[in-house]
mmCIF file of C-alpha atoms in Angstrom:
data_model
loop_
_atom_site.group_PDB
_atom_site.id
_atom_site.type_symbol
_atom_site.label_atom_id
_atom_site.label_comp_id
_atom_site.label_asym_id
_atom_site.label_seq_id
_atom_site.Cartn_x
_atom_site.Cartn_y
_atom_site.Cartn_z
ATOM 1 C CA UNK A 1 -37.491 -30.811 -5.790
ATOM 2 C CA UNK A 2 -34.970 -31.132 -8.566
ATOM 3 C CA UNK A 3 -36.358 -31.793 -12.002
ATOM 4 C CA UNK A 4 -35.416 -34.870 -13.969
ATOM 5 C CA UNK A 5 -32.113 -34.769 -15.366
ATOM 6 C CA UNK A 6 -31.346 -35.504 -19.029
ATOM 7 C CA UNK A 7 -29.155 -38.372 -20.187
ATOM 8 C CA UNK A 8 -26.417 -35.822 -20.839
ATOM 9 C CA UNK A 9 -26.750 -34.387 -17.317
ATOM 10 C CA UNK A 10 -26.618 -37.732 -15.391
ATOM 11 C CA UNK A 11 -23.655 -38.153 -13.027
ATOM 12 C CA UNK A 12 -23.236 -41.953 -13.396
ATOM 13 C CA UNK A 13 -19.391 -42.027 -13.400
ATOM 14 C CA UNK A 14 -17.435 -42.193 -10.169
ATOM 15 C CA UNK A 15 -13.926 -40.669 -9.784
ATOM 16 C CA UNK A 16 -11.956 -41.935 -6.864
ATOM 17 C CA UNK A 17 -9.340 -39.538 -5.384
ATOM 18 C CA UNK A 18 -7.185 -40.444 -2.326
ATOM 19 C CA UNK A 19 -6.591 -37.569 0.146
ATOM 20 C CA UNK A 20 -5.265 -37.657 3.721
ATOM 21 C CA UNK A 21 -7.460 -37.372 6.723
ATOM 22 C CA UNK A 22 -6.514 -33.638 7.256
ATOM 23 C CA UNK A 23 -7.228 -32.819 3.672
ATOM 24 C CA UNK A 24 -10.743 -34.548 3.859
ATOM 25 C CA UNK A 25 -11.512 -32.519 6.949
ATOM 26 C CA UNK A 26 -10.580 -29.382 5.169
ATOM 27 C CA UNK A 27 -12.572 -30.257 2.134
ATOM 28 C CA UNK A 28 -15.658 -30.955 4.344
ATOM 29 C CA UNK A 29 -15.135 -27.773 6.210
ATOM 30 C CA UNK A 30 -14.909 -25.662 2.996
ATOM 31 C CA UNK A 31 -17.946 -27.473 1.719
ATOM 32 C CA UNK A 32 -20.002 -26.498 4.755
ATOM 33 C CA UNK A 33 -18.660 -22.950 4.936
ATOM 34 C CA UNK A 34 -19.295 -22.130 1.395
ATOM 35 C CA UNK A 35 -22.797 -23.587 1.643
ATOM 36 C CA UNK A 36 -22.611 -26.557 -0.561
ATOM 37 C CA UNK A 37 -24.881 -29.648 0.061
ATOM 38 C CA UNK A 38 -22.165 -32.157 -0.645
ATOM 39 C CA UNK A 39 -18.440 -32.381 -1.283
ATOM 40 C CA UNK A 40 -19.047 -33.347 -4.877
ATOM 41 C CA UNK A 41 -20.832 -30.214 -5.728
ATOM 42 C CA UNK A 42 -18.119 -28.165 -3.966
ATOM 43 C CA UNK A 43 -15.318 -29.939 -5.836
ATOM 44 C CA UNK A 44 -17.005 -29.738 -9.180
ATOM 45 C CA UNK A 45 -17.596 -25.984 -8.683
ATOM 46 C CA UNK A 46 -14.081 -25.481 -7.707
ATOM 47 C CA UNK A 47 -12.682 -27.285 -10.655
ATOM 48 C CA UNK A 48 -14.995 -25.928 -13.441
ATOM 49 C CA UNK A 49 -14.983 -22.372 -11.994
ATOM 50 C CA UNK A 50 -11.186 -22.163 -12.455
ATOM 51 C CA UNK A 51 -11.545 -23.550 -16.033
ATOM 52 C CA UNK A 52 -14.048 -20.836 -16.927
ATOM 53 C CA UNK A 53 -11.917 -17.919 -15.963
ATOM 54 C CA UNK A 54 -10.394 -15.727 -18.624
ATOM 55 C CA UNK A 55 -6.653 -15.353 -18.417
ATOM 56 C CA UNK A 56 -5.126 -12.018 -19.386
ATOM 57 C CA UNK A 57 -1.483 -11.513 -19.958
ATOM 58 C CA UNK A 58 -0.036 -8.154 -19.809
ATOM 59 C CA UNK A 59 3.035 -6.604 -21.262
ATOM 60 C CA UNK A 60 5.326 -4.370 -19.195
ATOM 61 C CA UNK A 61 3.711 -1.130 -20.406
ATOM 62 C CA UNK A 62 0.156 -2.240 -19.686
ATOM 63 C CA UNK A 63 1.213 -3.527 -16.291
ATOM 64 C CA UNK A 64 2.701 -0.143 -15.332
ATOM 65 C CA UNK A 65 -0.497 1.518 -16.650
ATOM 66 C CA UNK A 66 -2.501 -0.635 -14.294
ATOM 67 C CA UNK A 67 -0.301 0.239 -11.388
ATOM 68 C CA UNK A 68 -0.896 3.878 -12.343
ATOM 69 C CA UNK A 69 -4.622 3.269 -12.638
ATOM 70 C CA UNK A 70 -4.594 1.771 -9.213
ATOM 71 C CA UNK A 71 -2.874 4.839 -7.944
ATOM 72 C CA UNK A 72 -5.374 7.190 -9.490
ATOM 73 C CA UNK A 73 -8.293 5.330 -8.364
ATOM 74 C CA UNK A 74 -6.947 5.404 -4.803
ATOM 75 C CA UNK A 75 -6.618 9.265 -5.152
ATOM 76 C CA UNK A 76 -10.174 9.472 -6.271
ATOM 77 C CA UNK A 77 -11.291 7.496 -3.152
ATOM 78 C CA UNK A 78 -9.399 9.983 -1.027
ATOM 79 C CA UNK A 79 -10.941 12.955 -2.510
ATOM 80 C CA UNK A 80 -14.449 11.506 -2.255
ATOM 81 C CA UNK A 81 -13.897 10.489 1.332
ATOM 82 C CA UNK A 82 -12.736 14.021 2.148
ATOM 83 C CA UNK A 83 -15.934 15.421 0.499
ATOM 84 C CA UNK A 84 -18.108 13.061 2.256
ATOM 85 C CA UNK A 85 -16.696 13.810 5.615
ATOM 86 C CA UNK A 86 -17.301 17.500 5.061
ATOM 87 C CA UNK A 87 -20.814 17.006 3.892
ATOM 88 C CA UNK A 88 -21.709 14.725 6.833
ATOM 89 C CA UNK A 89 -19.879 16.754 9.506
ATOM 90 C CA UNK A 90 -22.284 19.761 9.165
ATOM 91 C CA UNK A 91 -26.052 19.448 8.770
ATOM 92 C CA UNK A 92 -26.303 22.726 6.928
ATOM 93 C CA UNK A 93 -23.233 22.141 4.738
ATOM 94 C CA UNK A 94 -23.501 23.656 1.093
ATOM 95 C CA UNK A 95 -21.489 22.175 -1.724
ATOM 96 C CA UNK A 96 -19.164 24.747 -2.933
ATOM 97 C CA UNK A 97 -17.182 25.514 -6.080
ATOM 98 C CA UNK A 98 -14.112 23.598 -4.707
ATOM 99 C CA UNK A 99 -16.272 20.629 -3.829
ATOM 100 C CA UNK A 100 -17.956 20.746 -7.382
ATOM 101 C CA UNK A 101 -14.377 20.840 -8.898
ATOM 102 C CA UNK A 102 -13.289 17.753 -6.727
ATOM 103 C CA UNK A 103 -16.275 15.865 -7.790
ATOM 104 C CA UNK A 104 -15.833 16.682 -11.592
ATOM 105 C CA UNK A 105 -12.177 15.844 -11.304
ATOM 106 C CA UNK A 106 -13.018 12.506 -9.515
ATOM 107 C CA UNK A 107 -15.603 11.679 -12.344
ATOM 108 C CA UNK A 108 -13.269 12.634 -15.175
ATOM 109 C CA UNK A 109 -10.494 10.414 -13.661
ATOM 110 C CA UNK A 110 -12.818 7.519 -13.237
ATOM 111 C CA UNK A 111 -13.994 7.909 -16.919
ATOM 112 C CA UNK A 112 -10.357 7.797 -17.946
ATOM 113 C CA UNK A 113 -9.782 4.688 -15.875
ATOM 114 C CA UNK A 114 -12.887 2.936 -17.247
ATOM 115 C CA UNK A 115 -11.840 3.725 -20.817
ATOM 116 C CA UNK A 116 -8.436 2.305 -20.206
ATOM 117 C CA UNK A 117 -9.988 -0.857 -18.823
ATOM 118 C CA UNK A 118 -12.447 -1.281 -21.638
ATOM 119 C CA UNK A 119 -9.626 -0.881 -24.221
ATOM 120 C CA UNK A 120 -7.429 -3.517 -22.306
ATOM 121 C CA UNK A 121 -10.321 -6.007 -22.001
ATOM 122 C CA UNK A 122 -11.420 -5.848 -25.544
#
């Protein structure tokens, strides 16, 4: 059972919004599919969640660096998938020097990507 709400938390104001029949059906459907108990909770969540998001604007250089970062992360994924396939294909597979090199390279690339992201978000 929900606890008692404080005076500040009381929702005693009504807001009337007109929508078409199709829009109302769509809102009801989204409310159910996202697991909200009522449309009011769904709509409040959608409105205030958007307001809480942080907006990041990027200059051309940073935007290009992010595209490069995406490319590098994709390469890391390909390397890790190749190594995983090798390791899972043979029950007695031993990790060799080449595999260790790939893992070390992937780790270093991921650390560079992380450092770049941390620099951009601070």
